[in-house]
Structures are given as structure tokens and as C-alpha cells.
mmCIF file of C-alpha atoms (C1' of nucleotides) and ligand atoms in Angstrom:
data_model
loop_
_atom_site.group_PDB
_atom_site.id
_atom_site.type_symbol
_atom_site.label_atom_id
_atom_site.label_comp_id
_atom_site.label_asym_id
_atom_site.label_seq_id
_atom_site.Cartn_x
_atom_site.Cartn_y
_atom_site.Cartn_z
ATOM 1 C CA MET A 1 -0.065 -0.017 0.004
ATOM 2 C CA ASP A 2 2.931 2.343 0.642
ATOM 3 C CA SER A 3 4.601 3.985 -2.295
ATOM 4 C CA LYS A 4 7.798 2.041 -1.655
ATOM 5 C CA THR A 5 6.406 -1.514 -1.469
ATOM 6 C CA LYS A 6 8.185 -3.929 -3.785
ATOM 7 C CA THR A 7 6.030 -6.427 -5.566
ATOM 8 C CA ARG A 8 7.626 -9.778 -5.975
ATOM 9 C CA MET A 9 7.082 -11.997 -8.951
ATOM 10 C CA THR A 10 5.780 -15.213 -7.456
ATOM 11 C CA TYR A 11 5.386 -18.408 -9.457
ATOM 12 C CA GLN A 12 1.624 -18.233 -8.851
ATOM 13 C CA ARG A 13 1.424 -14.870 -10.280
ATOM 14 C CA GLN A 14 3.367 -15.872 -13.282
ATOM 15 C CA VAL A 15 1.180 -18.905 -13.942
ATOM 16 C CA ILE A 16 -1.967 -16.929 -13.621
ATOM 17 C CA LEU A 17 -0.616 -14.441 -16.160
ATOM 18 C CA GLU A 18 0.556 -17.227 -18.466
ATOM 19 C CA GLU A 19 -2.748 -19.096 -18.397
ATOM 20 C CA LEU A 20 -4.818 -15.891 -18.932
ATOM 21 C CA ALA A 21 -2.611 -15.011 -21.893
ATOM 22 C CA LYS A 22 -3.235 -18.407 -23.511
ATOM 23 C CA VAL A 23 -6.939 -17.758 -23.971
ATOM 24 C CA THR A 24 -9.128 -15.163 -25.609
ATOM 25 C CA SER A 25 -12.308 -16.188 -23.690
ATOM 26 C CA HIS A 26 -12.311 -13.534 -21.005
ATOM 27 C CA PRO A 27 -12.490 -15.905 -18.158
ATOM 28 C CA THR A 28 -13.884 -15.196 -14.677
ATOM 29 C CA ALA A 29 -11.669 -15.558 -11.632
ATOM 30 C CA TYR A 30 -13.287 -18.922 -11.013
ATOM 31 C CA ASP A 31 -12.594 -20.060 -14.574
ATOM 32 C CA LEU A 32 -8.998 -19.121 -14.281
ATOM 33 C CA HIS A 33 -8.667 -20.777 -10.936
ATOM 34 C CA LYS A 34 -9.763 -24.003 -12.562
ATOM 35 C CA MET A 35 -7.229 -23.471 -15.347
ATOM 36 C CA VAL A 36 -4.281 -22.642 -13.062
ATOM 37 C CA ASN A 37 -5.274 -25.387 -10.718
ATOM 38 C CA LYS A 38 -4.024 -27.915 -13.175
ATOM 39 C CA ARG A 39 -0.457 -26.630 -12.858
ATOM 40 C CA LEU A 40 -0.680 -25.574 -9.233
ATOM 41 C CA PRO A 41 -3.102 -27.913 -7.410
ATOM 42 C CA LYS A 42 -2.775 -26.015 -4.177
ATOM 43 C CA ILE A 43 -3.446 -22.493 -5.306
ATOM 44 C CA SER A 44 -6.441 -20.899 -3.661
ATOM 45 C CA LEU A 45 -9.283 -18.920 -5.267
ATOM 46 C CA GLY A 46 -8.325 -15.908 -3.070
ATOM 47 C CA THR A 47 -4.859 -15.924 -4.493
ATOM 48 C CA VAL A 48 -6.241 -15.831 -8.051
ATOM 49 C CA TYR A 49 -8.593 -12.954 -7.140
ATOM 50 C CA ARG A 50 -5.773 -10.921 -5.373
ATOM 51 C CA ASN A 51 -3.357 -11.348 -8.263
ATOM 52 C CA LEU A 52 -5.903 -10.548 -10.919
ATOM 53 C CA GLU A 53 -6.593 -7.462 -8.967
ATOM 54 C CA LEU A 54 -2.965 -6.518 -8.697
ATOM 55 C CA LEU A 55 -2.165 -7.199 -12.256
ATOM 56 C CA SER A 56 -5.057 -5.057 -13.467
ATOM 57 C CA GLU A 57 -4.027 -2.307 -11.111
ATOM 58 C CA SER A 58 -0.584 -2.291 -12.740
ATOM 59 C CA ASN A 59 -2.227 -2.432 -16.054
ATOM 60 C CA GLU A 60 -0.697 -5.757 -17.155
ATOM 61 C CA ILE A 61 -4.140 -7.079 -17.700
ATOM 62 C CA GLN A 62 -7.733 -5.685 -17.924
ATOM 63 C CA ARG A 63 -10.753 -6.183 -15.633
ATOM 64 C CA LEU A 64 -14.109 -6.415 -17.400
ATOM 65 C CA ASP A 65 -17.036 -5.365 -15.114
ATOM 66 C CA VAL A 66 -19.832 -6.613 -17.175
ATOM 67 C CA SER A 67 -23.192 -5.106 -16.231
ATOM 68 C CA GLY A 68 -25.135 -7.398 -14.143
ATOM 69 C CA HIS A 69 -22.781 -10.348 -14.659
ATOM 70 C CA GLN A 70 -19.634 -11.801 -13.066
ATOM 71 C CA ARG A 71 -16.444 -9.981 -13.440
ATOM 72 C CA ARG A 72 -14.146 -11.143 -16.260
ATOM 73 C CA PHE A 73 -10.425 -10.721 -17.057
ATOM 74 C CA ASP A 74 -8.629 -9.986 -20.314
ATOM 75 C CA ALA A 75 -4.917 -10.478 -21.019
ATOM 76 C CA ASN A 76 -5.196 -7.728 -23.493
ATOM 77 C CA ALA A 77 -4.832 -4.580 -21.439
ATOM 78 C CA LYS A 78 -5.465 -2.321 -24.440
ATOM 79 C CA ASP A 79 -8.800 -0.594 -24.348
ATOM 80 C CA HIS A 80 -11.203 -2.197 -26.701
ATOM 81 C CA HIS A 81 -14.910 -3.053 -26.883
ATOM 82 C CA HIS A 82 -16.769 -6.334 -26.198
ATOM 83 C CA ILE A 83 -19.883 -8.095 -27.035
ATOM 84 C CA ARG A 84 -21.752 -10.434 -24.756
ATOM 85 C CA CYS A 85 -24.247 -13.121 -25.639
ATOM 86 C CA ILE A 86 -27.553 -12.827 -23.733
ATOM 87 C CA HIS A 87 -27.985 -16.686 -23.874
ATOM 88 C CA CYS A 88 -24.616 -18.064 -22.787
ATOM 89 C CA SER A 89 -22.994 -15.032 -21.351
ATOM 90 C CA ARG A 90 -19.914 -15.537 -23.521
ATOM 91 C CA VAL A 91 -17.876 -12.424 -24.098
ATOM 92 C CA ASP A 92 -15.908 -11.762 -27.292
ATOM 93 C CA ASP A 93 -13.768 -8.931 -28.590
ATOM 94 C CA LEU A 94 -15.229 -6.380 -30.949
ATOM 95 C CA PRO A 95 -12.477 -5.324 -33.402
ATOM 96 C CA ILE A 96 -13.886 -1.835 -34.032
ATOM 97 C CA ASP A 97 -11.788 1.281 -33.830
ATOM 98 C CA THR A 98 -13.882 3.078 -31.367
ATOM 99 C CA THR A 99 -15.451 6.572 -31.952
ATOM 100 C CA SER A 100 -17.861 5.745 -34.856
ATOM 101 C CA VAL A 101 -19.531 2.952 -32.952
ATOM 102 C CA LEU A 102 -22.864 2.205 -34.237
ATOM 103 C CA GLU A 103 -24.780 -1.098 -34.164
ATOM 104 C CA ASP A 104 -24.630 -1.577 -37.940
ATOM 105 C CA ILE A 105 -20.861 -1.238 -37.802
ATOM 106 C CA VAL A 106 -20.890 -4.059 -35.283
ATOM 107 C CA PHE A 107 -23.374 -5.933 -37.539
ATOM 108 C CA ARG A 108 -20.635 -5.967 -40.339
ATOM 109 C CA THR A 109 -17.782 -6.868 -38.037
ATOM 110 C CA SER A 110 -19.283 -9.592 -35.824
ATOM 111 C CA GLU A 111 -20.968 -12.935 -36.265
ATOM 112 C CA TYR A 112 -23.380 -11.972 -33.508
ATOM 113 C CA THR A 113 -27.007 -10.900 -34.080
ATOM 114 C CA VAL A 114 -26.859 -7.578 -32.417
ATOM 115 C CA LEU A 115 -29.866 -6.814 -30.283
ATOM 116 C CA GLY A 116 -28.737 -3.650 -28.730
ATOM 117 C CA HIS A 117 -25.999 -1.920 -26.806
ATOM 118 C CA LYS A 118 -25.461 -0.004 -23.632
ATOM 119 C CA ILE A 119 -23.082 2.995 -23.176
ATOM 120 C CA GLU A 120 -21.793 3.787 -19.884
ATOM 121 C CA PHE A 121 -19.876 7.011 -19.412
ATOM 122 C CA TYR A 122 -17.852 7.686 -16.307
ATOM 123 C CA GLY A 123 -16.411 10.780 -14.769
ATOM 124 C CA ILE A 124 -16.545 13.151 -11.929
ATOM 125 C CA CYS A 125 -19.791 14.882 -10.925
ATOM 126 C CA PRO A 126 -19.933 18.497 -10.178
ATOM 127 C CA GLU A 127 -20.223 18.016 -6.440
ATOM 128 C CA CYS A 128 -17.132 15.773 -6.406
ATOM 129 C CA LYS A 129 -15.274 18.260 -8.498
ATOM 130 C CA VAL A 130 -15.730 20.882 -5.703
ATOM 131 C CA LYS A 131 -14.564 18.398 -3.130
ATOM 132 C CA GLU A 132 -11.556 17.480 -5.190
ATOM 133 C CA GLN A 133 -10.536 21.156 -5.487
ATOM 134 C CA LYS A 134 -10.647 21.689 -1.768
ATOM 135 C CA HIS A 135 -8.436 18.712 -1.181
ATOM 136 C CA GLN A 136 -6.114 19.870 -3.783
ATOM 137 C CA GLU A 137 -5.755 23.282 -2.029
ATOM 138 C CA LYS A 138 -4.952 21.534 1.315
ATOM 139 C CA ASP A 139 -2.296 19.358 -0.335
ATOM 140 C CA ASP A 140 -0.810 22.396 -2.120
ATOM 141 C CA ILE A 141 -0.225 24.126 1.142
ATOM 142 C CA SER A 142 1.639 21.213 2.715
ATOM 143 C CA LYS A 143 3.697 19.706 -0.180
ATOM 144 C CA ASP A 144 3.379 20.039 -3.898
ATOM 145 C CA LYS A 145 5.240 17.147 -5.575
ATOM 146 C CA ASN A 146 2.120 15.845 -7.398
ATOM 147 C CA LYS A 147 1.679 15.198 -11.013
ATOM 148 C CA SER A 148 -1.375 16.846 -12.508
ATOM 149 C CA LYS A 149 -4.262 14.820 -11.064
ATOM 150 C CA THR A 150 -7.263 16.543 -12.593
ATOM 151 C CA ARG A 151 -7.972 17.043 -16.287
ATOM 152 C CA ARG A 152 -10.032 19.794 -17.812
ATOM 153 C CA MET U 1 -45.397 -17.732 -14.434
ATOM 154 C CA ASP U 2 -48.171 -19.235 -16.548
ATOM 155 C CA SER U 3 -49.440 -17.182 -19.489
ATOM 156 C CA LYS U 4 -52.661 -16.661 -17.903
ATOM 157 C CA THR U 5 -51.648 -15.373 -14.489
ATOM 158 C CA LYS U 6 -53.438 -12.260 -13.418
ATOM 159 C CA THR U 7 -51.229 -9.668 -11.657
ATOM 160 C CA ARG U 8 -52.895 -7.866 -8.819
ATOM 161 C CA MET U 9 -52.348 -4.287 -7.970
ATOM 162 C CA THR U 10 -51.216 -4.389 -4.311
ATOM 163 C CA TYR U 11 -50.829 -1.342 -2.175
ATOM 164 C CA GLN U 12 -47.151 -2.209 -1.722
ATOM 165 C CA ARG U 13 -46.539 -2.311 -5.429
ATOM 166 C CA GLN U 14 -48.305 1.003 -5.876
ATOM 167 C CA VAL U 15 -46.321 2.660 -3.176
ATOM 168 C CA ILE U 16 -43.113 1.439 -4.645
ATOM 169 C CA LEU U 17 -44.004 2.771 -8.015
ATOM 170 C CA GLU U 18 -45.070 6.109 -6.547
ATOM 171 C CA GLU U 19 -41.888 6.537 -4.521
ATOM 172 C CA LEU U 20 -39.595 5.650 -7.422
ATOM 173 C CA ALA U 21 -41.564 8.091 -9.594
ATOM 174 C CA LYS U 22 -40.853 10.912 -7.121
ATOM 175 C CA VAL U 23 -37.107 10.830 -7.543
ATOM 176 C CA THR U 24 -34.708 11.144 -10.449
ATOM 177 C CA SER U 25 -31.768 9.618 -8.372
ATOM 178 C CA HIS U 26 -31.875 6.010 -9.781
ATOM 179 C CA PRO U 27 -32.067 4.386 -6.277
ATOM 180 C CA THR U 28 -31.048 0.936 -5.475
ATOM 181 C CA ALA U 29 -33.519 -1.593 -4.124
ATOM 182 C CA TYR U 30 -32.169 -0.901 -0.665
ATOM 183 C CA ASP U 31 -32.523 2.873 -1.048
ATOM 184 C CA LEU U 32 -36.109 2.386 -2.254
ATOM 185 C CA HIS U 33 -36.916 0.151 0.608
ATOM 186 C CA LYS U 34 -35.810 2.964 2.991
ATOM 187 C CA MET U 35 -38.061 5.389 1.141
ATOM 188 C CA VAL U 36 -41.080 3.118 0.970
ATOM 189 C CA ASN U 37 -40.550 2.082 4.541
ATOM 190 C CA LYS U 38 -41.623 5.402 5.820
ATOM 191 C CA ARG U 39 -45.119 4.844 4.387
ATOM 192 C CA LEU U 40 -45.239 1.020 4.903
ATOM 193 C CA PRO U 41 -43.205 0.255 7.970
ATOM 194 C CA LYS U 42 -43.780 -3.485 7.624
ATOM 195 C CA ILE U 43 -42.673 -3.914 3.914
ATOM 196 C CA SER U 44 -39.768 -6.284 3.461
ATOM 197 C CA LEU U 45 -36.698 -5.808 1.344
ATOM 198 C CA GLY U 46 -37.649 -8.989 -0.662
ATOM 199 C CA THR U 47 -41.071 -7.455 -1.590
ATOM 200 C CA VAL U 48 -39.322 -4.416 -2.943
ATOM 201 C CA TYR U 49 -36.895 -6.486 -5.052
ATOM 202 C CA ARG U 50 -39.697 -8.770 -6.341
ATOM 203 C CA ASN U 51 -41.858 -5.810 -7.369
ATOM 204 C CA LEU U 52 -39.083 -3.924 -8.998
ATOM 205 C CA GLU U 53 -38.338 -7.080 -10.988
ATOM 206 C CA LEU U 54 -41.975 -7.471 -12.017
ATOM 207 C CA LEU U 55 -42.401 -3.846 -12.854
ATOM 208 C CA SER U 56 -39.250 -3.762 -15.036
ATOM 209 C CA GLU U 57 -40.487 -7.001 -16.761
ATOM 210 C CA SER U 58 -43.757 -5.382 -17.663
ATOM 211 C CA ASN U 59 -41.747 -2.284 -18.800
ATOM 212 C CA GLU U 60 -43.338 0.117 -16.406
ATOM 213 C CA ILE U 61 -39.855 0.952 -14.923
ATOM 214 C CA GLN U 62 -36.314 0.285 -16.011
ATOM 215 C CA ARG U 63 -33.498 -1.802 -14.422
ATOM 216 C CA LEU U 64 -30.014 -0.339 -14.641
ATOM 217 C CA ASP U 65 -27.283 -2.980 -14.306
ATOM 218 C CA VAL U 66 -24.321 -0.891 -13.723
ATOM 219 C CA SER U 67 -21.070 -2.460 -14.428
ATOM 220 C CA GLY U 68 -19.410 -3.652 -11.170
ATOM 221 C CA HIS U 69 -21.906 -1.794 -9.093
ATOM 222 C CA GLN U 70 -25.184 -2.318 -7.395
ATOM 223 C CA ARG U 71 -28.297 -2.558 -9.504
ATOM 224 C CA ARG U 72 -30.345 0.599 -9.817
ATOM 225 C CA PHE U 73 -33.938 1.368 -10.878
ATOM 226 C CA ASP U 74 -35.381 4.124 -13.033
ATOM 227 C CA ALA U 75 -39.039 5.256 -13.238
ATOM 228 C CA ASN U 76 -38.324 6.412 -16.678
ATOM 229 C CA ALA U 77 -38.746 3.250 -18.689
ATOM 230 C CA LYS U 78 -37.706 4.931 -21.992
ATOM 231 C CA ASP U 79 -34.254 3.846 -23.207
ATOM 232 C CA HIS U 80 -31.758 6.571 -22.442
ATOM 233 C CA HIS U 81 -28.076 6.860 -21.399
ATOM 234 C CA HIS U 82 -26.500 7.384 -18.081
ATOM 235 C CA ILE U 83 -23.374 8.694 -16.443
ATOM 236 C CA ARG U 84 -21.878 7.480 -13.225
ATOM 237 C CA CYS U 85 -19.494 9.291 -10.926
ATOM 238 C CA ILE U 86 -16.421 7.227 -10.130
ATOM 239 C CA HIS U 87 -16.170 8.805 -6.732
ATOM 240 C CA CYS U 88 -19.623 8.727 -5.164
ATOM 241 C CA SER U 89 -21.250 6.263 -7.673
ATOM 242 C CA ARG U 90 -24.100 8.654 -8.221
ATOM 243 C CA VAL U 91 -25.914 8.084 -11.551
ATOM 244 C CA ASP U 92 -27.512 10.789 -13.662
ATOM 245 C CA ASP U 93 -29.367 10.925 -16.903
ATOM 246 C CA LEU U 94 -27.570 11.837 -19.979
ATOM 247 C CA PRO U 95 -29.894 13.900 -22.281
ATOM 248 C CA ILE U 96 -28.290 12.830 -25.567
ATOM 249 C CA ASP U 97 -30.269 11.506 -28.582
ATOM 250 C CA THR U 98 -28.279 8.245 -29.048
ATOM 251 C CA THR U 99 -26.472 7.257 -32.245
ATOM 252 C CA SER U 100 -23.815 9.869 -32.555
ATOM 253 C CA VAL U 101 -22.528 9.396 -29.036
ATOM 254 C CA LEU U 102 -19.070 10.669 -28.494
ATOM 255 C CA GLU U 103 -17.415 11.859 -25.319
ATOM 256 C CA ASP U 104 -17.175 15.369 -26.522
ATOM 257 C CA ILE U 105 -20.926 15.474 -27.085
ATOM 258 C CA VAL U 106 -21.296 14.499 -23.490
ATOM 259 C CA PHE U 107 -18.837 17.072 -22.526
ATOM 260 C CA ARG U 108 -21.084 19.718 -23.890
ATOM 261 C CA THR U 109 -24.316 18.273 -22.316
ATOM 262 C CA SER U 110 -23.097 17.306 -18.879
ATOM 263 C CA GLU U 111 -21.714 19.010 -15.913
ATOM 264 C CA TYR U 112 -19.423 15.952 -15.413
ATOM 265 C CA THR U 113 -15.724 15.821 -16.244
ATOM 266 C CA VAL U 114 -15.941 12.841 -18.642
ATOM 267 C CA LEU U 115 -13.085 10.429 -18.090
ATOM 268 C CA GLY U 116 -14.261 7.734 -20.536
ATOM 269 C CA HIS U 117 -17.017 5.457 -21.483
ATOM 270 C CA LYS U 118 -17.748 1.818 -21.949
ATOM 271 C CA ILE U 119 -19.958 0.402 -24.669
ATOM 272 C CA GLU U 120 -21.458 -3.005 -24.134
ATOM 273 C CA PHE U 121 -23.264 -4.595 -27.015
ATOM 274 C CA TYR U 122 -25.496 -7.503 -26.541
ATOM 275 C CA GLY U 123 -26.816 -10.141 -28.936
ATOM 276 C CA ILE U 124 -26.767 -13.755 -29.894
ATOM 277 C CA CYS U 125 -23.523 -15.526 -30.582
ATOM 278 C CA PRO U 126 -23.210 -17.810 -33.661
ATOM 279 C CA GLU U 127 -23.317 -21.003 -31.642
ATOM 280 C CA CYS U 128 -26.504 -19.912 -29.945
ATOM 281 C CA LYS U 129 -28.064 -18.921 -33.146
ATOM 282 C CA VAL U 130 -27.691 -22.491 -34.334
ATOM 283 C CA LYS U 131 -29.146 -23.932 -31.147
ATOM 284 C CA GLU U 132 -32.092 -21.470 -31.601
ATOM 285 C CA GLN U 133 -32.775 -22.598 -35.048
ATOM 286 C CA LYS U 134 -32.937 -26.277 -33.980
ATOM 287 C CA HIS U 135 -35.362 -25.397 -31.278
ATOM 288 C CA GLN U 136 -37.423 -23.489 -33.740
ATOM 289 C CA GLU U 137 -37.605 -26.510 -36.085
ATOM 290 C CA LYS U 138 -38.735 -28.740 -33.283
ATOM 291 C CA ASP U 139 -41.480 -26.180 -32.284
ATOM 292 C CA ASP U 140 -42.598 -25.779 -35.821
ATOM 293 C CA ILE U 141 -43.259 -29.527 -36.135
ATOM 294 C CA SER U 142 -45.531 -29.649 -32.993
ATOM 295 C CA LYS U 143 -47.353 -26.300 -33.118
ATOM 296 C CA ASP U 144 -46.799 -23.085 -35.012
ATOM 297 C CA LYS U 145 -48.824 -20.305 -33.281
ATOM 298 C CA ASN U 146 -45.603 -18.339 -32.441
ATOM 299 C CA LYS U 147 -44.750 -14.738 -33.205
ATOM 300 C CA SER U 148 -41.394 -14.196 -35.089
ATOM 301 C CA LYS U 149 -38.836 -14.890 -32.299
ATOM 302 C CA THR U 150 -35.702 -14.427 -34.232
ATOM 303 C CA ARG U 151 -34.630 -11.369 -36.060
ATOM 304 C CA ARG U 152 -32.307 -11.289 -39.119
ATOM 305 C "C1'" DT Q 1 -69.779 -13.015 1.176
ATOM 306 C "C1'" DC Q 2 -66.766 -16.619 -0.219
ATOM 307 C "C1'" DC Q 3 -63.237 -19.034 -2.812
ATOM 308 C "C1'" DT Q 4 -59.054 -19.141 -5.385
ATOM 309 C "C1'" DT Q 5 -54.532 -18.116 -5.576
ATOM 310 C "C1'" DA Q 6 -51.193 -14.144 -6.227
ATOM 311 C "C1'" DT Q 7 -48.719 -11.793 -2.980
ATOM 312 C "C1'" DT Q 8 -46.641 -10.779 1.230
ATOM 313 C "C1'" DA Q 9 -43.428 -10.672 5.537
ATOM 314 C "C1'" DG Q 10 -39.903 -12.953 7.510
ATOM 315 C "C1'" DT Q 11 -36.048 -15.432 7.063
ATOM 316 C "C1'" DA Q 12 -32.804 -18.741 5.118
ATOM 317 C "C1'" DA Q 13 -29.799 -19.656 1.206
ATOM 318 C "C1'" DT Q 14 -26.787 -18.600 -2.492
ATOM 319 C "C1'" DG Q 15 -22.987 -16.635 -5.097
ATOM 320 C "C1'" DA Q 16 -19.421 -13.495 -5.873
ATOM 321 C "C1'" DT Q 17 -16.043 -11.011 -3.772
ATOM 322 C "C1'" DT Q 18 -13.266 -9.359 0.057
ATOM 323 C "C1'" DA Q 19 -11.025 -9.794 4.667
ATOM 324 C "C1'" DC Q 20 -8.308 -12.244 8.024
ATOM 325 C "C1'" DT Q 21 -4.500 -14.919 9.760
ATOM 326 C "C1'" DA Q 22 -1.051 -18.103 10.692
ATOM 327 C "C1'" DT Q 23 2.567 -19.812 7.736
ATOM 328 C "C1'" DT Q 24 5.697 -19.734 3.759
ATOM 329 C "C1'" DA Q 25 9.314 -17.991 0.919
ATOM 330 C "C1'" DC Q 26 11.703 -13.977 -1.667
ATOM 331 C "C1'" DT Q 27 15.276 -10.660 -1.238
ATOM 332 C "C1'" DA Q 28 18.820 -8.041 0.578
ATOM 333 C "C1'" DA Q 29 22.000 -7.339 4.226
ATOM 334 C "C1'" DT Q 30 25.155 -9.310 7.394
ATOM 335 C "C1'" DA G 1 25.370 -19.455 3.776
ATOM 336 C "C1'" DT G 2 22.439 -17.342 7.617
ATOM 337 C "C1'" DT G 3 19.388 -14.236 9.104
ATOM 338 C "C1'" DA G 4 15.935 -10.726 9.395
ATOM 339 C "C1'" DG G 5 12.206 -8.341 7.359
ATOM 340 C "C1'" DT G 6 8.096 -8.529 5.106
ATOM 341 C "C1'" DA G 7 5.352 -9.682 0.583
ATOM 342 C "C1'" DA G 8 2.598 -13.350 -0.584
ATOM 343 C "C1'" DT G 9 0.200 -17.564 0.177
ATOM 344 C "C1'" DA G 10 -3.455 -21.241 1.606
ATOM 345 C "C1'" DG G 11 -7.199 -21.850 3.948
ATOM 346 C "C1'" DT G 12 -11.122 -20.095 5.658
ATOM 347 C "C1'" DA G 13 -14.411 -16.746 7.498
ATOM 348 C "C1'" DA G 14 -17.090 -12.630 6.693
ATOM 349 C "C1'" DT G 15 -19.639 -9.552 3.852
ATOM 350 C "C1'" DC G 16 -22.915 -7.976 0.554
ATOM 351 C "C1'" DA G 17 -26.339 -8.179 -2.966
ATOM 352 C "C1'" DT G 18 -29.686 -10.859 -4.563
ATOM 353 C "C1'" DT G 19 -32.780 -14.917 -4.774
ATOM 354 C "C1'" DA G 20 -35.475 -18.730 -2.805
ATOM 355 C "C1'" DC G 21 -38.608 -20.677 0.513
ATOM 356 C "C1'" DT G 22 -42.861 -20.772 3.317
ATOM 357 C "C1'" DA G 23 -46.753 -20.226 6.164
ATOM 358 C "C1'" DA G 24 -49.958 -16.492 6.435
ATOM 359 C "C1'" DT G 25 -52.533 -12.689 4.158
ATOM 360 C "C1'" DA G 26 -55.492 -10.338 1.031
ATOM 361 C "C1'" DA G 27 -56.843 -9.068 -3.979
ATOM 362 C "C1'" DG G 28 -60.643 -9.462 -6.694
ATOM 363 C "C1'" DG G 29 -63.860 -12.347 -9.440
ATOM 364 C "C1'" DA G 30 -68.102 -15.358 -8.984
HETATM 365 MN MN1 MN J 1 -11.043 -8.465 -24.898
HETATM 366 MN MN1 MN J 2 -32.460 7.504 -16.089
HETATM 367 ZN ZN1 ZN J 3 -24.173 -17.702 -26.888
HETATM 368 ZN ZN1 ZN J 4 -19.676 12.320 -7.297
#
DNA sequence: TCCTTATTAGTAATGATTACTATTACTAAT
DNA sequence: ATTAGTAATAGTAATCATTACTAATAAGGA
């Protein structure tokens, strides 16, 4: 948690990373535990969760928080879109180059029958922006070795 | 569950609907239970969940399955987009008219600092399409008083 | 008013994720 | 190589949101 904690490359972490990289199926933590378990029969589900969390925080992998469904993980850390089957919950990549994202574009790029899509924006609400500014001021008084935290 | 079940308008259901309609805050089931509880001190959380489920199935309200967060409900059943604050998890409406949805459009329409967005398409994968067709064939043999289930 | 049965309150169960804790094992300094 | 410090682990308990169960209640049509 400190800024000067050294993360160690454990064998467990390495195997988790390797097994995730082998597949394009966006497995859940549980799926991955089953996979890794074949090589490390003693590894615990908690270890898989913790490492997936760490790896995604350090941007080596990507966490997919699928609306209303179980969390999934992706060895491809680059930002890209996904499509989920409403029947079997399978998740696949969507090889579209962002921005001009319309359903008929997907229709041409994917084997799926597209039924719809959901866009979720995220950001900082006006209230929190004010709070953030106040904190910034306090920090600026004590020390000011921070990179630019806020944008725009 | 049967096709000929008659739903009854209970007082609980009515109050849940009324209280949800009063706010624009996209409350969770728990939030709504607290609100409704003031008028109906004996109502249980399960009843709130069940009715919110029923009401959204009959399209009187809308379920918002926010990625990685608690489910929320919206008295406005019309399809529209939302924005969520990464700090306080508050969810607000996004008054944009779909299709040409880019972050800078949001930037002009919302008070939020937009940090990004996530698009989730949903549909039917090729595998499931095949299965669906097989079921269709079986159904067609026995009886064929079905509306068109599959599109495209 | 009287049935039928959808719905309820209360509570238990489930499932995903996180927290805890004693033990293990990297890593760097002696 | 030995030791000390401390990340990380296995195993398990706890938490949180949601769903399931069940005996009792109450819509609402006859
Ligand atoms: Mn992917
Ligand atoms: Mn809304
Ligand atoms: Zn499918
Ligand atoms: Zn906020």
C-alpha cells in the first residue's frame, strides 16, 4: 500500500498471467482458478482474485466489469470493446476502432446478431469536483510534488 | 409464471411505483426500501426486489445493471443513457439522442468531467443462433402459433 | 360473502467477492 | 550461507447483494 512496497514475482502470479494469456475467452476468476489449478493444485481462489486485482491495477491485464454479470479478465490490457451473448454470457472482442461505434458497424464486423448496446460513461460529478478542488488546495499548502491529477 | 396469471395491484406495489416516480436519483432496491418504509413500515426488502423485478419486466420501470456496481432502478422506462461518478457512484441521466454518441458530445451536455465510457453490445452468438434454429424447427413441427422470435 | 391463488413478511440460502491470519518464501544485508 | 524483514500464500471466515422458500394474508372475481 505504501509507495515504496516492492512487488515480488511469485510463481503463482506468473502462472496466472501465462494461463490468462493463453486464452481469448475473457474468463472469470473462478474459470481461471480451474485453469491454473491444473499446474498448481494447491493454489487458492483468493490468490487468483488478489493477483488478478494487482495485475489489473498495474495495467498488465484488464478487468471487465460486465453489467449485471460476473467480473471477467482480459490478458489484452489495451482498451477495446466487447460483445456479450444474452444466452450463454460468452464475451468476445469487438474489433472496431472506437469513436464511430454504431450497431450496424458491429453488424458488419461480428458474427453476432446484435440486439442492442449500452453505453456507460464515467467521470466526476460537479459535487465531487468541488470536493476535489478543496483537497487539492490543502495538499498544495503542505507539499506540492504531485503530477497533474485533474484534467480539464 | 403461466401465461394466464393475473397480476394484482397491491398497495405495496403502488407505493413502490409512486416513490420511485418521485425521484430522479436512480435508487437501489435498498434505497427504495428505506423510502417506501416510511409509508409502509412493515414492507420487506424482498417485496421491494420482487416488485421492482416485476415492474421492469412489464416495462413500467427500468432496471439499470451498472457494471461492477449495485443494480439501480429508474421510473423512466424509456431507453436513455446514463453517467456514473467514479467517486460517489451517483448516476445521472444523459440527455443525448443516441447514435452519434461521443465523449465530447457528453462534454457539452453534462456537468461531469468525462473520463471515459464503456460500450456494451448484446446479442446472440453464432453458436446460440444454431441452437435457436434447432429449437425453432422442433417447435414448428408440433405447433406453430408463435410470433417471429428471431430477427435477421 | 366466499373461494382461489397471487402476494406478502420474514427469514434462510446462495454466489461473488473481500478480509483475516498463521505460515511460507523472496530478497537483501550481514 | 544465515538471518531478518516482510510480501505473498493457503485456507477459511465474513460480507454484501440478490434470490429462494414458506406459512400467512389479502386481492378480486363469482
Ligand atoms: Mn477483450
Ligand atoms: Mn435515467
Ligand atoms: Zn451464446
Ligand atoms: Zn460524485
